[in-house]
Short mmCIF file of C-alpha atoms in Angstrom, two decimals:
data_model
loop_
_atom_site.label_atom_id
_atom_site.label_comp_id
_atom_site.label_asym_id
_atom_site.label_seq_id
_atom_site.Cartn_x
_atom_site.Cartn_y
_atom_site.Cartn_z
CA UNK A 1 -26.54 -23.98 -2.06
CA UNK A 2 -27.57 -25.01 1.24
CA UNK A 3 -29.30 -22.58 2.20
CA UNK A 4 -33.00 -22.60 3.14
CA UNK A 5 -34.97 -20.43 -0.04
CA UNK A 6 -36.91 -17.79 1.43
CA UNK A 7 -36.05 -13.96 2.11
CA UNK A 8 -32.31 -14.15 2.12
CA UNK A 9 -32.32 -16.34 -1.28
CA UNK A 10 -34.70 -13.52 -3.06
CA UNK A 11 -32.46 -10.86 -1.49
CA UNK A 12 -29.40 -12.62 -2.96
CA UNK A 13 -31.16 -12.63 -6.58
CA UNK A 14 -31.20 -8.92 -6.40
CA UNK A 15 -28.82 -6.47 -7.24
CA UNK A 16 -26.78 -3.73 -5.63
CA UNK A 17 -24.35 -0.55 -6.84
CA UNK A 18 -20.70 -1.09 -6.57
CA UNK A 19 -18.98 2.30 -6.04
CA UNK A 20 -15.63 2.35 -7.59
CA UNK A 21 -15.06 6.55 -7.00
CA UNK A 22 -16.56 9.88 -6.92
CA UNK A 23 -16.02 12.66 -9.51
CA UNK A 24 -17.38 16.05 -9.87
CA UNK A 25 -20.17 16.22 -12.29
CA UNK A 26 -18.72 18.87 -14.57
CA UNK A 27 -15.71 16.91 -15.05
CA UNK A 28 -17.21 13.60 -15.42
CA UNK A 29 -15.63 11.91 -18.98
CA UNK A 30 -18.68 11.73 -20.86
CA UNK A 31 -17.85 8.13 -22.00
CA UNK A 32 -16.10 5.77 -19.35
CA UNK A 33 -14.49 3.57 -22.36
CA UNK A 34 -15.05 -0.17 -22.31
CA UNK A 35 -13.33 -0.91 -19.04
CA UNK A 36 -15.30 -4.58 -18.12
CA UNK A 37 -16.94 -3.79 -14.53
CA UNK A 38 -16.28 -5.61 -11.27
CA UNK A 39 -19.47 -8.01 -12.10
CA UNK A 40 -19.09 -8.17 -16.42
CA UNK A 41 -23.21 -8.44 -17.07
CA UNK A 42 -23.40 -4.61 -15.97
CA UNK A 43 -22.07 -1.37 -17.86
CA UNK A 44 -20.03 0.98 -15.22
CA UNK A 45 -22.08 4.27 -15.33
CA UNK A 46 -21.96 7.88 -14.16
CA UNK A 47 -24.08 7.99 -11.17
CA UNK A 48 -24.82 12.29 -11.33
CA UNK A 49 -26.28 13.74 -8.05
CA UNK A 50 -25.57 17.58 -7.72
CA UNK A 51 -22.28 18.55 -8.18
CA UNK A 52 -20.90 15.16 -7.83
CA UNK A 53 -21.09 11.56 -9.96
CA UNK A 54 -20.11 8.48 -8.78
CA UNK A 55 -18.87 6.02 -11.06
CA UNK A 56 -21.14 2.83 -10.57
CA UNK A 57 -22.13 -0.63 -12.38
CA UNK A 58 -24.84 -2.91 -10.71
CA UNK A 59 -23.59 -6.16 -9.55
CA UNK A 60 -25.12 -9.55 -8.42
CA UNK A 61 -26.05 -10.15 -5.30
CA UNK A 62 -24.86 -12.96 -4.89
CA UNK A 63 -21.31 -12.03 -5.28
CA UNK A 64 -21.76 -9.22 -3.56
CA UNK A 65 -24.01 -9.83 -0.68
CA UNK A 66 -22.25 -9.24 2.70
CA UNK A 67 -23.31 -13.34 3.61
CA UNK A 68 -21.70 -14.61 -0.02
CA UNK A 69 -18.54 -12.09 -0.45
CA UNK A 70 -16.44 -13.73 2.57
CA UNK A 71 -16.51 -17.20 0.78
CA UNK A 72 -15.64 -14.95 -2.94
CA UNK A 73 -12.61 -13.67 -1.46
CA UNK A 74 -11.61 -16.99 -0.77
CA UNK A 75 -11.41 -17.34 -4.38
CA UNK A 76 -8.39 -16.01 -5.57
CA UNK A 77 -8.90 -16.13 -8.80
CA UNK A 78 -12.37 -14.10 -8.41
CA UNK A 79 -10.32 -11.80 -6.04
CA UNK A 80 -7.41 -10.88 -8.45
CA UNK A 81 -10.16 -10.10 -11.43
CA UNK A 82 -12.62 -7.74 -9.43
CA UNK A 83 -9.52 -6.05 -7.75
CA UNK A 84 -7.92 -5.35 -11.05
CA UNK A 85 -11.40 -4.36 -12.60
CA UNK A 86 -12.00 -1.72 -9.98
CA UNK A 87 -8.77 -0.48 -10.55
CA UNK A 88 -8.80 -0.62 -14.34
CA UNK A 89 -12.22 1.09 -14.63
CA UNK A 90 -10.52 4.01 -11.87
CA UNK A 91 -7.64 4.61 -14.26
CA UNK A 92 -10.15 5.19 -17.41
CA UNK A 93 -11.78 7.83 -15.49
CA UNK A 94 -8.47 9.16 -14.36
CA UNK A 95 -7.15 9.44 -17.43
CA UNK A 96 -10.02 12.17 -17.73
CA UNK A 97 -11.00 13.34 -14.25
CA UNK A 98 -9.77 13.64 -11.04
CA UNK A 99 -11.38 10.93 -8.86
CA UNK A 100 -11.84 10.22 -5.15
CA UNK A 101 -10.90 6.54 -5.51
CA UNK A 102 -13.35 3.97 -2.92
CA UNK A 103 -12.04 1.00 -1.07
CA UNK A 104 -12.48 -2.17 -2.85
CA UNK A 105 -15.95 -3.71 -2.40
CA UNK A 106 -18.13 -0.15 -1.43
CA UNK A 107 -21.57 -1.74 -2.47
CA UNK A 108 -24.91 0.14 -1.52
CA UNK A 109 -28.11 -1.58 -1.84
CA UNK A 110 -30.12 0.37 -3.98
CA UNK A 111 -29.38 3.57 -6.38
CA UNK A 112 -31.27 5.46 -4.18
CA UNK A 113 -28.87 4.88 -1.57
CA UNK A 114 -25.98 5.87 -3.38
CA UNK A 115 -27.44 8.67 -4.71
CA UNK A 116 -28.64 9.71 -0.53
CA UNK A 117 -24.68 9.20 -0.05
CA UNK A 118 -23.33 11.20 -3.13
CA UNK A 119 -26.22 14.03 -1.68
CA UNK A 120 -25.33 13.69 2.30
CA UNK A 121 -21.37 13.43 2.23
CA UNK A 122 -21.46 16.22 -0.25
CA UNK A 123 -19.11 18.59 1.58
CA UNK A 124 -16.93 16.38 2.14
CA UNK A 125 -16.35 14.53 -0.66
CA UNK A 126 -15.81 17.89 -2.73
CA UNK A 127 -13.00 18.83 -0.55
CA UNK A 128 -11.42 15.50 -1.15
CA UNK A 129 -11.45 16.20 -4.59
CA UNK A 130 -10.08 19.49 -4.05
CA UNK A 131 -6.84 17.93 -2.38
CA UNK A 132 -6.31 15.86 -5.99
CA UNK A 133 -7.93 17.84 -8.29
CA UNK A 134 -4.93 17.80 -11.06
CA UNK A 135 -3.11 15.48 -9.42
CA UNK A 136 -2.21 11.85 -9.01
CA UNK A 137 -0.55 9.20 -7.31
CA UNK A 138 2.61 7.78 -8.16
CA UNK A 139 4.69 4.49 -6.68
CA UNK A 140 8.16 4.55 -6.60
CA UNK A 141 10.00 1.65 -5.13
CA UNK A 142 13.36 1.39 -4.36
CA UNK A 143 15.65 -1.25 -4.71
CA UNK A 144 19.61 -2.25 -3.90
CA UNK A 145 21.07 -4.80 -5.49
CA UNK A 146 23.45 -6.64 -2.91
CA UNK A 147 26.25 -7.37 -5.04
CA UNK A 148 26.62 -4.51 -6.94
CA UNK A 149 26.40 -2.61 -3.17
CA UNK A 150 28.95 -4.70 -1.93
CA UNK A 151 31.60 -4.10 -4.98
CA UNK A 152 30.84 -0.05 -4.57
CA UNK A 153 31.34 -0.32 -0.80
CA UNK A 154 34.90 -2.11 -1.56
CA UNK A 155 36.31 0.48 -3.71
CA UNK A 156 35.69 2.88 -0.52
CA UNK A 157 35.73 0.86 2.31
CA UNK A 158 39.39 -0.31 3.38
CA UNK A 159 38.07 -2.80 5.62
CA UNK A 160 35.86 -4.75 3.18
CA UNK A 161 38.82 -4.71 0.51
CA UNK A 162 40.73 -6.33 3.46
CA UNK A 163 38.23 -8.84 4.08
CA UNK A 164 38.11 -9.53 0.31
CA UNK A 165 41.37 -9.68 -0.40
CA UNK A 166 42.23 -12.33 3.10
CA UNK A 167 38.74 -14.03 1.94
CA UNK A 168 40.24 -15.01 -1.70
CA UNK A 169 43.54 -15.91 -0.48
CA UNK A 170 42.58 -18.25 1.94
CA UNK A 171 41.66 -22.09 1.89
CA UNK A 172 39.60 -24.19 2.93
CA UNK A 173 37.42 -23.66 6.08
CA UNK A 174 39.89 -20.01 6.88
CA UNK A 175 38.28 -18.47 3.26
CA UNK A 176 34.66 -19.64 4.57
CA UNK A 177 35.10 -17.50 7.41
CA UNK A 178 36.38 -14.63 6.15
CA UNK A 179 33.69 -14.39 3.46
CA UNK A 180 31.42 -14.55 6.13
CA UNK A 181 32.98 -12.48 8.15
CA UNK A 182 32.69 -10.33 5.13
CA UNK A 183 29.31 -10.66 5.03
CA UNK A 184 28.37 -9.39 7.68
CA UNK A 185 30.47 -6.56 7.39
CA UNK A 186 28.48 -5.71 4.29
CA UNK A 187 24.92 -6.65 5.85
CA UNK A 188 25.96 -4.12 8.58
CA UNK A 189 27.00 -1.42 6.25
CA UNK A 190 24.08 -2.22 3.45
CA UNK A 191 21.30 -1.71 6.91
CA UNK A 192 23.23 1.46 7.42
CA UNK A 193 23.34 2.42 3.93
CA UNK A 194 19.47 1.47 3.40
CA UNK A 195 18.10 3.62 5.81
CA UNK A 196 20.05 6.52 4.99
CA UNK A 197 19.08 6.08 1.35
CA UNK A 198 15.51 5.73 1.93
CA UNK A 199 15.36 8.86 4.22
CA UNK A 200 16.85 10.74 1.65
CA UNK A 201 15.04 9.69 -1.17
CA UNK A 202 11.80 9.90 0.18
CA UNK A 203 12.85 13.70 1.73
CA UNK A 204 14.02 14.49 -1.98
CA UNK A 205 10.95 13.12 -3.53
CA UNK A 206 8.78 15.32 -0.82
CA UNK A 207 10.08 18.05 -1.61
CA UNK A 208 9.13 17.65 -5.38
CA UNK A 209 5.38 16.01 -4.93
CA UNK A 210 2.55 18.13 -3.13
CA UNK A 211 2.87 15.22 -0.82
CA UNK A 212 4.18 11.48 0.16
CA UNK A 213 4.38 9.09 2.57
CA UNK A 214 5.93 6.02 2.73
CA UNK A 215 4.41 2.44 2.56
CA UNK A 216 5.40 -1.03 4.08
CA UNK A 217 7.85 -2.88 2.05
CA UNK A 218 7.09 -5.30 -0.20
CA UNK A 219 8.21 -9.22 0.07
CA UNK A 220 10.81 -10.14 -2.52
CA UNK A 221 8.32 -12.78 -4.02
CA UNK A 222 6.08 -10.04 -4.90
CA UNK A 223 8.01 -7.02 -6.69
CA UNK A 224 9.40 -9.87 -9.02
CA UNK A 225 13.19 -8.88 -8.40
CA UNK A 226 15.41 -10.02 -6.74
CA UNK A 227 17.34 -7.45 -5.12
CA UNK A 228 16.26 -6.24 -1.85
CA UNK A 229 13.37 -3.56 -1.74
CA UNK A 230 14.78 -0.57 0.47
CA UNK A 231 12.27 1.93 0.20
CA UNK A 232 8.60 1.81 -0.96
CA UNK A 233 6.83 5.16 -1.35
CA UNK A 234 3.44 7.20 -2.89
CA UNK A 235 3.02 10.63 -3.95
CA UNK A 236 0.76 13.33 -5.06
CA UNK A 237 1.92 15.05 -8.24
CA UNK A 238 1.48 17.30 -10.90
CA UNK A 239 -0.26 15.36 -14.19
CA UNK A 240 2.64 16.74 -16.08
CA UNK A 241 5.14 14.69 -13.42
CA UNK A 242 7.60 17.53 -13.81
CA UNK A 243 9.23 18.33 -10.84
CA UNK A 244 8.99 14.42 -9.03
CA UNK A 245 10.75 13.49 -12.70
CA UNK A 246 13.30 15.67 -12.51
CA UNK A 247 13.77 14.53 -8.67
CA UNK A 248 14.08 10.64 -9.92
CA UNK A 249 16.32 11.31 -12.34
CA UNK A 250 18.72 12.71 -10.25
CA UNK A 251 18.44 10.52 -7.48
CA UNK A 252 18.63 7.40 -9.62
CA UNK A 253 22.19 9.09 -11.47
CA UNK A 254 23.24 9.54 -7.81
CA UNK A 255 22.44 6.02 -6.66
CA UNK A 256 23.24 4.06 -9.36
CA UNK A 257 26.73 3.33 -8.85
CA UNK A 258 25.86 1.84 -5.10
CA UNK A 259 23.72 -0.57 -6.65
CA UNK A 260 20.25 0.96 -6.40
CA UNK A 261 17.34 1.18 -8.58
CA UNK A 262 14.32 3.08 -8.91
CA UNK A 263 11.10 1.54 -9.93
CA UNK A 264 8.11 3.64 -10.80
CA UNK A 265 4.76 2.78 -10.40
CA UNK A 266 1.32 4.54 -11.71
CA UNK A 267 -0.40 6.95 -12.21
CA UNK A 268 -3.05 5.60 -9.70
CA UNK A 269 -6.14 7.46 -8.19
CA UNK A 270 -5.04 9.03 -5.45
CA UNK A 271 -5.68 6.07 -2.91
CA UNK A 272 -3.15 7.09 -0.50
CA UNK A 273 -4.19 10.55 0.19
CA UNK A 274 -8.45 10.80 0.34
CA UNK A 275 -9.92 10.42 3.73
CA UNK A 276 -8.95 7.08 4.79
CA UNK A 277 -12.70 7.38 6.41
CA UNK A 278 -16.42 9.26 5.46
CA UNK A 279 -18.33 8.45 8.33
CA UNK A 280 -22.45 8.35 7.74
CA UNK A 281 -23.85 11.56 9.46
CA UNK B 1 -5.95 16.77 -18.18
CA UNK B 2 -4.44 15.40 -20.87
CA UNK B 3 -4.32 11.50 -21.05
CA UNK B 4 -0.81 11.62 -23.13
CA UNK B 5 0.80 13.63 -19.96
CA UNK B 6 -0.45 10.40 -17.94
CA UNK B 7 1.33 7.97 -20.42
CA UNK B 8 4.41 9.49 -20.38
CA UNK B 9 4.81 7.71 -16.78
CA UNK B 10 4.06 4.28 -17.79
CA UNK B 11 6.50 1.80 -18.47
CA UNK B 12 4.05 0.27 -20.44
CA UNK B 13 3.26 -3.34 -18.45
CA UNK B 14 0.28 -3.67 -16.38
CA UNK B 15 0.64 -3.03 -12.63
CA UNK B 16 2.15 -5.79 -10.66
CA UNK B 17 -0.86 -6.90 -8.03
CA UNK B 18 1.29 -6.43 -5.10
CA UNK B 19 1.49 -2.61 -5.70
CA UNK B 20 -3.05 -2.75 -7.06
CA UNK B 21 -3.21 -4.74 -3.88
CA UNK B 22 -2.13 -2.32 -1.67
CA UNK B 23 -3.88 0.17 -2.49
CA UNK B 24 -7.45 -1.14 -3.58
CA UNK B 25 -7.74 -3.42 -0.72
CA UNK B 26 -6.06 -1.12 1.93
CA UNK B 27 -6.56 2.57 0.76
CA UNK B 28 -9.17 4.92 -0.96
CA UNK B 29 -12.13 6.27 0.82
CA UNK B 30 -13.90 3.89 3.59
CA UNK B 31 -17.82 5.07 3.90
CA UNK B 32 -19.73 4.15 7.12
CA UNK B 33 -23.12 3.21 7.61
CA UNK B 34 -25.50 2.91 4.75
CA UNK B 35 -23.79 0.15 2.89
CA UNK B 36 -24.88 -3.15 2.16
CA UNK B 37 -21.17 -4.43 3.01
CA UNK B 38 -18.74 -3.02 5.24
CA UNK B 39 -15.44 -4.70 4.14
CA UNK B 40 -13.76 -3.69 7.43
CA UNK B 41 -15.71 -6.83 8.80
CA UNK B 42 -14.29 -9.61 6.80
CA UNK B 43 -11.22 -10.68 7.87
CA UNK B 44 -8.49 -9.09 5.40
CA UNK B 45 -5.51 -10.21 6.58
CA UNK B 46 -5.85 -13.87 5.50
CA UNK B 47 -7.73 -12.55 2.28
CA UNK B 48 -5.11 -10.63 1.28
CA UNK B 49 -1.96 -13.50 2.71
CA UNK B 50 -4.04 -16.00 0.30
CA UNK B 51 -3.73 -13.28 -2.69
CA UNK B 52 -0.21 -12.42 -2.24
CA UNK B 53 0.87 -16.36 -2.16
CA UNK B 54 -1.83 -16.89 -5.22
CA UNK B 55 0.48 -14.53 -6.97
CA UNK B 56 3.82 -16.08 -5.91
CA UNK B 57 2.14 -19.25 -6.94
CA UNK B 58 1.23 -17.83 -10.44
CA UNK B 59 4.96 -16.78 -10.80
CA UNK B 60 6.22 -19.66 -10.12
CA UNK B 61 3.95 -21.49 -12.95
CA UNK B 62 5.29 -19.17 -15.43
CA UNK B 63 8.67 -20.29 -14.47
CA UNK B 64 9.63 -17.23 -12.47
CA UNK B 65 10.88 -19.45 -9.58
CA UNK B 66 13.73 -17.55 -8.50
CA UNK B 67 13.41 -17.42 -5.29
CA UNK B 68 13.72 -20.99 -4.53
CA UNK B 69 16.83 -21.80 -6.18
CA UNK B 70 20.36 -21.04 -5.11
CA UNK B 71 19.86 -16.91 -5.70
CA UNK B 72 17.56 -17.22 -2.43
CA UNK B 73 19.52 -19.73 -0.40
CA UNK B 74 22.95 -17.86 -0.87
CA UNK B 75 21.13 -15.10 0.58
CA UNK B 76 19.79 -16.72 3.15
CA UNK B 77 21.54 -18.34 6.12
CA UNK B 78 19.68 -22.02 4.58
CA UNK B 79 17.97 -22.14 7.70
CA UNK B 80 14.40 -21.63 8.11
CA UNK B 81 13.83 -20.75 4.43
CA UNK B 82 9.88 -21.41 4.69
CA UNK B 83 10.10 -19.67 7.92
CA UNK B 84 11.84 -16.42 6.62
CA UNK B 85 9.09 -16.30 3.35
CA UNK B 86 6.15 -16.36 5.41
CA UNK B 87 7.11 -13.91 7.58
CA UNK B 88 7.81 -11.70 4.57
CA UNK B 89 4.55 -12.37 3.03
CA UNK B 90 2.81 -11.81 6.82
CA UNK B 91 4.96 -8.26 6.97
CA UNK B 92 3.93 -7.43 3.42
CA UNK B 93 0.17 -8.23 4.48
CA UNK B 94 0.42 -5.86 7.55
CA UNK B 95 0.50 -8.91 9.64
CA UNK B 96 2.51 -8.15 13.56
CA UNK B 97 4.89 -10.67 14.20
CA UNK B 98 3.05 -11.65 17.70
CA UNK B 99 -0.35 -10.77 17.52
CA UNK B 100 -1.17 -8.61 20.45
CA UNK B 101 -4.60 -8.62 22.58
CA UNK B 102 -5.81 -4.90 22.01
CA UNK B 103 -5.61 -3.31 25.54
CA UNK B 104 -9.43 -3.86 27.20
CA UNK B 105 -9.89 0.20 27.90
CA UNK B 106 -13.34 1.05 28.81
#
């Protein structure tokens, strides 16, 4: 600590309320389970002002503090825990509730001040909840595995099974050519293929969720497979996942054979379809 | 609501963090004004470029290394290997290739 003690140093040894969602009060689960908070010394509670609750725990200062939080999210280690706490304590209440999921880190400084928020943005948070009331989020991530593609595209595509065929024939430095030739040929048609695939899918999926868009790809590194991600989507659906099951099952029996795979991810909060904004009045 | 509806969708492991990433750090409701911090202010990009190496990191520790043996390189060219990854991990943070001046409109 190099910091001078004085009036930031006291502020720092205070505390503050970490937001993690809103609910509406007569829904609120009456116990939130023993999901550890974002900062472990404080319980997450039901913050109830009117019709609404927000689901709160008190945390430290000085993690929190808008001077100490830039050099915590440096940690990574700190980073990864509060993330998945915030999202761990969401899914409790989820599993109960339909929640209006906040942005990682929404601190306020005092109760009061949350409770002012909960009061002012009433409106508008209970038409948020409105649009998810029942419902949740689900992932689904799409992948293609390049070899498998290639093999399926051979048994249809004359030109590949030419390529093959002069590729596995030929020596030396000729075969090296051909295969890449090959290659490319299959890059080309797998790009084709991908975006095609993805438009359909996520059309498909659409028209089975109350709603979808889709999200940037992920890096290889990071979906821990290692065929190609093609497609990388979130919906709003029914808890019972009906119709958007029914939808995946097809798709992946129609896909399967040209190497693709469906990966399914949730239920979250509904992250990807609250206001991505609640401006202060 | 009915938790055991909600379980029937899980495949049972916990969330990968690239998928918790980006959605806690990049989604859910943003409130303005009356907040002690306003996470729009800190610098996310390199926040969240550290996480999503941290992770790759952590995979590779557990011996999920993959992606640096021949499975990568005989899908890549060989060339630029190091290159090609960051730029993956910089489009999976949200990061544009060039970073562009925004236009000065007044």
């Amino acid at each position: 600590m190099s910091s001078a003690p004085g009036e930031a140093a006291l502020r720092r040894n205070g505390s503050g309320w970490y937001l993690y969602g809103v609910v509406a009060a007569d829904e609120a689960p009456t116990e939130l389970g023993a999901s550890p908070a974002v900062d472990p010394e404080h319980e997450v509670v039901l913050v109830r002002e009117g019709p609404l609750a927000g689901v709160a725990s008190q945390v430290s200062l000085e993690d929190f503090d808008d001077a100490a939080l830039p050099e915590r999210l440096g940690d990574t280690d700190w980073l990864e825990q509060k993330i998945r706490a915030h999202e761990q304590v969401l899914e409790k209440v989820l599993a109960k509730a339909s929640v209006v999921p906040c942005r990682f880190c929404t601190v306020y400084r005092s109760e009061d001040e949350l409770r002012r928020f909960l009061d002012e943005r009433s409106e508008a948070l209970s038409a948020a909840l409105d649009r998810v009331r029942g419902l949740v989020e689900i992932g689904v991530k799409v992948f293609v595995d390049r070899e498998r593609f290639a093999a399926a595209r051979a048994t249809r595509n004359q030109e590949v099974q030419e390529l093959q065929a002069r590729a596995s024939s030929a020596g030396g430095g000729r075969a090296y050519l051909e295969s890449r030739r090959l290659e490319q040929l299959v890059s080309r048609e797998l790009e084709r293929f991908t975006s095609e695939a993805g438009d359909e899918i996520h059309t498909r999926l659409l028209a089975a969720a109350k709603d979808g868009l889709a999200l940037p790809l992920q890096a290889p590194e990071l979906s821990g497979r290692e065929d190609e991600m093609i497609f990388n989507g979130a919906y709003l659906v029914n808890l019972s996942g009906q119709e958007v099951g029914a939808a995946l099952e097809a798709l992946a029996a129609e896909y399967r054979e040209a190497g693709v795979h469906l990966e399914l991810t949730g239920p979250w909060p509904a992250y990807n379809f609250v206001p991505a904004e609640l401006g202060a009045t | 609501v009915s938790s055991r509806e909600l379980e029937s969708y899980r495949s049972g492991q916990p969330a990968q963090l690239a998928d918790v990433l980006e959605r806690v750090l990049d989604k859910g409701i943003v409130i303005a004004g009356d907040i002690q911090i306003n996470l729009l202010d800190i610098e996310l990009l390199t926040v969240k470029i550290r996480l999503l190496i941290a992770s790759a990191d952590k995979a590779r520790e557990m011996g999920i290394d993959w992606w640096e043996g021949d499975a990568f390189l005989s899908r890549g060219n060989g060339r630029g290997e190091l290159e090609q990854r960051l730029r993956r991990l910089e489009e999976a943070a949200g990061l544009p290739a060039e970073t562009e001046q925004e236009p000065s409109s007044s």
